Amino acid sequence: MEANIKEGKLNDITHLGLRLAVGVIFLVHGLGKAANPGFGGFVNSLGMPAEMTMPIILAESVCGVLLIVGVLNRISASILSIIMLGAIFHVKKAENFTGQGAYEFDLILLAANLTIITMGPGRISIAHIAKKIPRFLH
């Protein structure tokens, strides 16, 4: 079942805008982590093995690109939602909604990813143009 709000050009542009915004944010964050040599130490300080740095970087970067181009959006948004839940509850421990160490930005990214999961990629996407991709992979 797919959420159908009104189908029109404005909604198509809104889908595209949401996907682009979230995709660019995660792509930039993933590439920033890849360029930061201290990210492995940060991950290790959280109690996770330093080997988790590459999966986190790849997940953010690759899923960001997939959201931008409009392929495998629901799967990408699901992976990014898991990352945001980890950021909220494991990294920031859901202590401060605003201020130092706040999780408000992470929460809005989680909400945006959940919206993408629910609504799909929209009609301005490669998944919509290439009709051969099964709908559940959109």
mmCIF file with all atom_site columns, C-alpha atoms in Angstrom:
data_model
loop_
_atom_site.group_PDB
_atom_site.id
_atom_site.type_symbol
_atom_site.label_atom_id
_atom_site.label_alt_id
_atom_site.label_comp_id
_atom_site.label_asym_id
_atom_site.label_entity_id
_atom_site.label_seq_id
_atom_site.pdbx_PDB_ins_code
_atom_site.Cartn_x
_atom_site.Cartn_y
_atom_site.Cartn_z
_atom_site.occupancy
_atom_site.B_iso_or_equiv
_atom_site.pdbx_formal_charge
_atom_site.auth_seq_id
_atom_site.auth_comp_id
_atom_site.auth_asym_id
_atom_site.auth_atom_id
_atom_site.pdbx_PDB_model_num
ATOM 1   C CA . MET A 1 1   ? 0.000  0.000  0.000   1.00 0.00 ? 1   MET A CA 1
ATOM 2   C CA . GLU A 1 2   ? 1.316  3.447  -0.863  1.00 0.00 ? 2   GLU A CA 1
ATOM 3   C CA . ALA A 1 3   ? 0.395  6.787  0.625   1.00 0.00 ? 3   ALA A CA 1
ATOM 4   C CA . ASN A 1 4   ? -1.342 8.918  -1.981  1.00 0.00 ? 4   ASN A CA 1
ATOM 5   C CA . ILE A 1 5   ? -1.626 12.549 -1.194  1.00 0.00 ? 5   ILE A CA 1
ATOM 6   C CA . LYS A 1 6   ? -2.693 14.637 -4.190  1.00 0.00 ? 6   LYS A CA 1
ATOM 7   C CA . GLU A 1 7   ? -0.887 13.794 -7.362  1.00 0.00 ? 7   GLU A CA 1
ATOM 8   C CA . GLY A 1 8   ? 0.302  16.957 -9.031  1.00 0.00 ? 8   GLY A CA 1
ATOM 9   C CA . LYS A 1 9   ? 3.403  18.844 -10.040 1.00 0.00 ? 9   LYS A CA 1
ATOM 10  C CA . LEU A 1 10  ? 3.747  20.562 -6.677  1.00 0.00 ? 10  LEU A CA 1
ATOM 11  C CA . ASN A 1 11  ? 3.747  17.215 -4.864  1.00 0.00 ? 11  ASN A CA 1
ATOM 12  C CA . ASP A 1 12  ? 6.264  15.802 -7.335  1.00 0.00 ? 12  ASP A CA 1
ATOM 13  C CA . ILE A 1 13  ? 8.550  18.761 -6.680  1.00 0.00 ? 13  ILE A CA 1
ATOM 14  C CA . THR A 1 14  ? 8.035  18.344 -2.924  1.00 0.00 ? 14  THR A CA 1
ATOM 15  C CA . HIS A 1 15  ? 9.033  14.669 -3.102  1.00 0.00 ? 15  HIS A CA 1
ATOM 16  C CA . LEU A 1 16  ? 12.117 15.615 -5.085  1.00 0.00 ? 16  LEU A CA 1
ATOM 17  C CA . GLY A 1 17  ? 13.010 18.438 -2.700  1.00 0.00 ? 17  GLY A CA 1
ATOM 18  C CA . LEU A 1 18  ? 12.734 16.232 0.374   1.00 0.00 ? 18  LEU A CA 1
ATOM 19  C CA . ARG A 1 19  ? 14.810 13.475 -1.212  1.00 0.00 ? 19  ARG A CA 1
ATOM 20  C CA . LEU A 1 20  ? 17.456 15.928 -2.413  1.00 0.00 ? 20  LEU A CA 1
ATOM 21  C CA . ALA A 1 21  ? 17.710 17.696 0.940   1.00 0.00 ? 21  ALA A CA 1
ATOM 22  C CA . VAL A 1 22  ? 18.058 14.491 2.948   1.00 0.00 ? 22  VAL A CA 1
ATOM 23  C CA . GLY A 1 23  ? 20.359 12.907 0.365   1.00 0.00 ? 23  GLY A CA 1
ATOM 24  C CA . VAL A 1 24  ? 22.703 15.887 0.228   1.00 0.00 ? 24  VAL A CA 1
ATOM 25  C CA . ILE A 1 25  ? 22.841 16.156 4.028   1.00 0.00 ? 25  ILE A CA 1
ATOM 26  C CA . PHE A 1 26  ? 23.820 12.495 4.406   1.00 0.00 ? 26  PHE A CA 1
ATOM 27  C CA . LEU A 1 27  ? 26.251 12.583 1.493   1.00 0.00 ? 27  LEU A CA 1
ATOM 28  C CA . VAL A 1 28  ? 28.053 15.609 2.939   1.00 0.00 ? 28  VAL A CA 1
ATOM 29  C CA . HIS A 1 29  ? 28.106 14.090 6.436   1.00 0.00 ? 29  HIS A CA 1
ATOM 30  C CA . GLY A 1 30  ? 29.389 10.763 5.120   1.00 0.00 ? 30  GLY A CA 1
ATOM 31  C CA . LEU A 1 31  ? 32.150 12.392 3.081   1.00 0.00 ? 31  LEU A CA 1
ATOM 32  C CA . GLY A 1 32  ? 33.041 14.616 6.044   1.00 0.00 ? 32  GLY A CA 1
ATOM 33  C CA . LYS A 1 33  ? 33.442 11.560 8.248   1.00 0.00 ? 33  LYS A CA 1
ATOM 34  C CA . ALA A 1 34  ? 35.598 9.891  5.596   1.00 0.00 ? 34  ALA A CA 1
ATOM 35  C CA . ALA A 1 35  ? 37.901 12.928 5.527   1.00 0.00 ? 35  ALA A CA 1
ATOM 36  C CA . ASN A 1 36  ? 38.159 13.055 9.324   1.00 0.00 ? 36  ASN A CA 1
ATOM 37  C CA . PRO A 1 37  ? 40.969 10.775 10.579  1.00 0.00 ? 37  PRO A CA 1
ATOM 38  C CA . GLY A 1 38  ? 39.667 11.070 14.157  1.00 0.00 ? 38  GLY A CA 1
ATOM 39  C CA . PHE A 1 39  ? 36.257 9.574  13.367  1.00 0.00 ? 39  PHE A CA 1
ATOM 40  C CA . GLY A 1 40  ? 37.471 6.037  14.146  1.00 0.00 ? 40  GLY A CA 1
ATOM 41  C CA . GLY A 1 41  ? 38.565 7.151  17.592  1.00 0.00 ? 41  GLY A CA 1
ATOM 42  C CA . PHE A 1 42  ? 35.196 8.814  18.166  1.00 0.00 ? 42  PHE A CA 1
ATOM 43  C CA . VAL A 1 43  ? 33.360 5.627  17.219  1.00 0.00 ? 43  VAL A CA 1
ATOM 44  C CA . ASN A 1 44  ? 35.665 3.651  19.515  1.00 0.00 ? 44  ASN A CA 1
ATOM 45  C CA . SER A 1 45  ? 34.983 6.086  22.382  1.00 0.00 ? 45  SER A CA 1
ATOM 46  C CA . LEU A 1 46  ? 31.278 5.284  22.041  1.00 0.00 ? 46  LEU A CA 1
ATOM 47  C CA . GLY A 1 47  ? 31.981 1.654  22.856  1.00 0.00 ? 47  GLY A CA 1
ATOM 48  C CA . MET A 1 48  ? 31.758 0.426  19.275  1.00 0.00 ? 48  MET A CA 1
ATOM 49  C CA . PRO A 1 49  ? 34.658 -1.162 17.407  1.00 0.00 ? 49  PRO A CA 1
ATOM 50  C CA . ALA A 1 50  ? 36.624 1.196  15.185  1.00 0.00 ? 50  ALA A CA 1
ATOM 51  C CA . GLU A 1 51  ? 35.829 -1.144 12.285  1.00 0.00 ? 51  GLU A CA 1
ATOM 52  C CA . MET A 1 52  ? 32.309 0.320  12.279  1.00 0.00 ? 52  MET A CA 1
ATOM 53  C CA . THR A 1 53  ? 33.601 3.571  10.783  1.00 0.00 ? 53  THR A CA 1
ATOM 54  C CA . MET A 1 54  ? 33.614 2.303  7.200   1.00 0.00 ? 54  MET A CA 1
ATOM 55  C CA . PRO A 1 55  ? 30.068 0.835  7.282   1.00 0.00 ? 55  PRO A CA 1
ATOM 56  C CA . ILE A 1 56  ? 28.759 4.089  8.786   1.00 0.00 ? 56  ILE A CA 1
ATOM 57  C CA . ILE A 1 57  ? 30.571 6.215  6.193   1.00 0.00 ? 57  ILE A CA 1
ATOM 58  C CA . LEU A 1 58  ? 29.437 3.986  3.321   1.00 0.00 ? 58  LEU A CA 1
ATOM 59  C CA . ALA A 1 59  ? 25.851 3.831  4.557   1.00 0.00 ? 59  ALA A CA 1
ATOM 60  C CA . GLU A 1 60  ? 25.558 7.604  4.811   1.00 0.00 ? 60  GLU A CA 1
ATOM 61  C CA . SER A 1 61  ? 27.350 8.310  1.526   1.00 0.00 ? 61  SER A CA 1
ATOM 62  C CA . VAL A 1 62  ? 25.840 5.591  -0.665  1.00 0.00 ? 62  VAL A CA 1
ATOM 63  C CA . CYS A 1 63  ? 22.321 5.986  0.724   1.00 0.00 ? 63  CYS A CA 1
ATOM 64  C CA . GLY A 1 64  ? 22.618 9.747  0.258   1.00 0.00 ? 64  GLY A CA 1
ATOM 65  C CA . VAL A 1 65  ? 23.509 9.284  -3.416  1.00 0.00 ? 65  VAL A CA 1
ATOM 66  C CA . LEU A 1 66  ? 20.674 6.781  -3.888  1.00 0.00 ? 66  LEU A CA 1
ATOM 67  C CA . LEU A 1 67  ? 18.199 9.248  -2.409  1.00 0.00 ? 67  LEU A CA 1
ATOM 68  C CA . ILE A 1 68  ? 19.463 12.009 -4.678  1.00 0.00 ? 68  ILE A CA 1
ATOM 69  C CA . VAL A 1 69  ? 19.070 9.974  -7.867  1.00 0.00 ? 69  VAL A CA 1
ATOM 70  C CA . GLY A 1 70  ? 15.859 8.289  -6.759  1.00 0.00 ? 70  GLY A CA 1
ATOM 71  C CA . VAL A 1 71  ? 16.733 4.582  -6.676  1.00 0.00 ? 71  VAL A CA 1
ATOM 72  C CA . LEU A 1 72  ? 16.110 2.162  -3.798  1.00 0.00 ? 72  LEU A CA 1
ATOM 73  C CA . ASN A 1 73  ? 14.743 5.034  -1.733  1.00 0.00 ? 73  ASN A CA 1
ATOM 74  C CA . ARG A 1 74  ? 12.779 3.029  0.813   1.00 0.00 ? 74  ARG A CA 1
ATOM 75  C CA . ILE A 1 75  ? 15.722 0.763  1.569   1.00 0.00 ? 75  ILE A CA 1
ATOM 76  C CA . SER A 1 76  ? 18.123 3.734  1.757   1.00 0.00 ? 76  SER A CA 1
ATOM 77  C CA . ALA A 1 77  ? 15.787 5.718  3.998   1.00 0.00 ? 77  ALA A CA 1
ATOM 78  C CA . SER A 1 78  ? 15.362 2.654  6.240   1.00 0.00 ? 78  SER A CA 1
ATOM 79  C CA . ILE A 1 79  ? 19.130 2.309  6.667   1.00 0.00 ? 79  ILE A CA 1
ATOM 80  C CA . LEU A 1 80  ? 19.463 6.033  7.367   1.00 0.00 ? 80  LEU A CA 1
ATOM 81  C CA . SER A 1 81  ? 16.602 5.818  9.888   1.00 0.00 ? 81  SER A CA 1
ATOM 82  C CA . ILE A 1 82  ? 18.520 3.151  11.780  1.00 0.00 ? 82  ILE A CA 1
ATOM 83  C CA . ILE A 1 83  ? 21.591 5.398  11.758  1.00 0.00 ? 83  ILE A CA 1
ATOM 84  C CA . MET A 1 84  ? 19.493 8.288  13.116  1.00 0.00 ? 84  MET A CA 1
ATOM 85  C CA . LEU A 1 85  ? 18.046 6.105  15.877  1.00 0.00 ? 85  LEU A CA 1
ATOM 86  C CA . GLY A 1 86  ? 21.610 5.180  16.813  1.00 0.00 ? 86  GLY A CA 1
ATOM 87  C CA . ALA A 1 87  ? 22.608 8.840  16.803  1.00 0.00 ? 87  ALA A CA 1
ATOM 88  C CA . ILE A 1 88  ? 19.671 9.822  19.009  1.00 0.00 ? 88  ILE A CA 1
ATOM 89  C CA . PHE A 1 89  ? 19.776 6.980  21.531  1.00 0.00 ? 89  PHE A CA 1
ATOM 90  C CA . HIS A 1 90  ? 23.373 5.729  21.523  1.00 0.00 ? 90  HIS A CA 1
ATOM 91  C CA . VAL A 1 91  ? 25.488 8.762  20.649  1.00 0.00 ? 91  VAL A CA 1
ATOM 92  C CA . LYS A 1 92  ? 23.434 11.575 22.194  1.00 0.00 ? 92  LYS A CA 1
ATOM 93  C CA . LYS A 1 93  ? 21.541 9.362  24.627  1.00 0.00 ? 93  LYS A CA 1
ATOM 94  C CA . ALA A 1 94  ? 18.362 11.419 24.018  1.00 0.00 ? 94  ALA A CA 1
ATOM 95  C CA . GLU A 1 95  ? 19.341 13.768 26.823  1.00 0.00 ? 95  GLU A CA 1
ATOM 96  C CA . ASN A 1 96  ? 19.022 17.271 25.370  1.00 0.00 ? 96  ASN A CA 1
ATOM 97  C CA . PHE A 1 97  ? 16.386 18.172 22.825  1.00 0.00 ? 97  PHE A CA 1
ATOM 98  C CA . THR A 1 98  ? 17.988 21.584 22.266  1.00 0.00 ? 98  THR A CA 1
ATOM 99  C CA . GLY A 1 99  ? 21.307 23.128 23.192  1.00 0.00 ? 99  GLY A CA 1
ATOM 100 C CA . GLN A 1 100 ? 24.678 21.403 23.514  1.00 0.00 ? 100 GLN A CA 1
ATOM 101 C CA . GLY A 1 101 ? 24.551 17.791 22.290  1.00 0.00 ? 101 GLY A CA 1
ATOM 102 C CA . ALA A 1 102 ? 20.970 18.212 21.090  1.00 0.00 ? 102 ALA A CA 1
ATOM 103 C CA . TYR A 1 103 ? 19.187 15.575 19.049  1.00 0.00 ? 103 TYR A CA 1
ATOM 104 C CA . GLU A 1 104 ? 16.598 17.861 17.389  1.00 0.00 ? 104 GLU A CA 1
ATOM 105 C CA . PHE A 1 105 ? 18.402 17.790 14.008  1.00 0.00 ? 105 PHE A CA 1
ATOM 106 C CA . ASP A 1 106 ? 18.687 13.997 14.177  1.00 0.00 ? 106 ASP A CA 1
ATOM 107 C CA . LEU A 1 107 ? 14.984 13.753 14.971  1.00 0.00 ? 107 LEU A CA 1
ATOM 108 C CA . ILE A 1 108 ? 13.954 15.843 11.957  1.00 0.00 ? 108 ILE A CA 1
ATOM 109 C CA . LEU A 1 109 ? 16.198 13.706 9.717   1.00 0.00 ? 109 LEU A CA 1
ATOM 110 C CA . LEU A 1 110 ? 14.543 10.600 11.165  1.00 0.00 ? 110 LEU A CA 1
ATOM 111 C CA . ALA A 1 111 ? 11.105 12.074 10.429  1.00 0.00 ? 111 ALA A CA 1
ATOM 112 C CA . ALA A 1 112 ? 12.151 12.960 6.874   1.00 0.00 ? 112 ALA A CA 1
ATOM 113 C CA . ASN A 1 113 ? 13.440 9.426  6.292   1.00 0.00 ? 113 ASN A CA 1
ATOM 114 C CA . LEU A 1 114 ? 10.217 7.940  7.633   1.00 0.00 ? 114 LEU A CA 1
ATOM 115 C CA . THR A 1 115 ? 8.305  10.201 5.253   1.00 0.00 ? 115 THR A CA 1
ATOM 116 C CA . ILE A 1 116 ? 10.387 8.957  2.328   1.00 0.00 ? 116 ILE A CA 1
ATOM 117 C CA . ILE A 1 117 ? 9.758  5.354  3.392   1.00 0.00 ? 117 ILE A CA 1
ATOM 118 C CA . THR A 1 118 ? 6.019  6.005  3.524   1.00 0.00 ? 118 THR A CA 1
ATOM 119 C CA . MET A 1 119 ? 5.604  8.085  0.389   1.00 0.00 ? 119 MET A CA 1
ATOM 120 C CA . GLY A 1 120 ? 8.225  6.517  -1.837  1.00 0.00 ? 120 GLY A CA 1
ATOM 121 C CA . PRO A 1 121 ? 10.486 8.332  -4.276  1.00 0.00 ? 121 PRO A CA 1
ATOM 122 C CA . GLY A 1 122 ? 7.843  10.252 -6.175  1.00 0.00 ? 122 GLY A CA 1
ATOM 123 C CA . ARG A 1 123 ? 7.480  10.609 -9.926  1.00 0.00 ? 123 ARG A CA 1
ATOM 124 C CA . ILE A 1 124 ? 10.666 12.620 -10.435 1.00 0.00 ? 124 ILE A CA 1
ATOM 125 C CA . SER A 1 125 ? 13.025 9.721  -9.835  1.00 0.00 ? 125 SER A CA 1
ATOM 126 C CA . ILE A 1 126 ? 14.901 7.056  -11.725 1.00 0.00 ? 126 ILE A CA 1
ATOM 127 C CA . ALA A 1 127 ? 12.782 4.421  -9.969  1.00 0.00 ? 127 ALA A CA 1
ATOM 128 C CA . HIS A 1 128 ? 9.638  5.917  -11.500 1.00 0.00 ? 128 HIS A CA 1
ATOM 129 C CA . ILE A 1 129 ? 11.184 6.315  -14.938 1.00 0.00 ? 129 ILE A CA 1
ATOM 130 C CA . ALA A 1 130 ? 12.616 2.771  -14.986 1.00 0.00 ? 130 ALA A CA 1
ATOM 131 C CA . LYS A 1 131 ? 9.370  0.864  -14.561 1.00 0.00 ? 131 LYS A CA 1
ATOM 132 C CA . LYS A 1 132 ? 11.218 -2.464 -14.358 1.00 0.00 ? 132 LYS A CA 1
ATOM 133 C CA . ILE A 1 133 ? 12.311 -1.911 -10.750 1.00 0.00 ? 133 ILE A CA 1
ATOM 134 C CA . PRO A 1 134 ? 9.871  -3.741 -8.441  1.00 0.00 ? 134 PRO A CA 1
ATOM 135 C CA . ARG A 1 135 ? 7.689  -1.310 -6.500  1.00 0.00 ? 135 ARG A CA 1
ATOM 136 C CA . PHE A 1 136 ? 8.773  -2.606 -3.083  1.00 0.00 ? 136 PHE A CA 1
ATOM 137 C CA . LEU A 1 137 ? 12.358 -1.573 -3.935  1.00 0.00 ? 137 LEU A CA 1
ATOM 138 C CA . HIS A 1 138 ? 11.417 1.993  -4.774  1.00 0.00 ? 138 HIS A CA 1
#
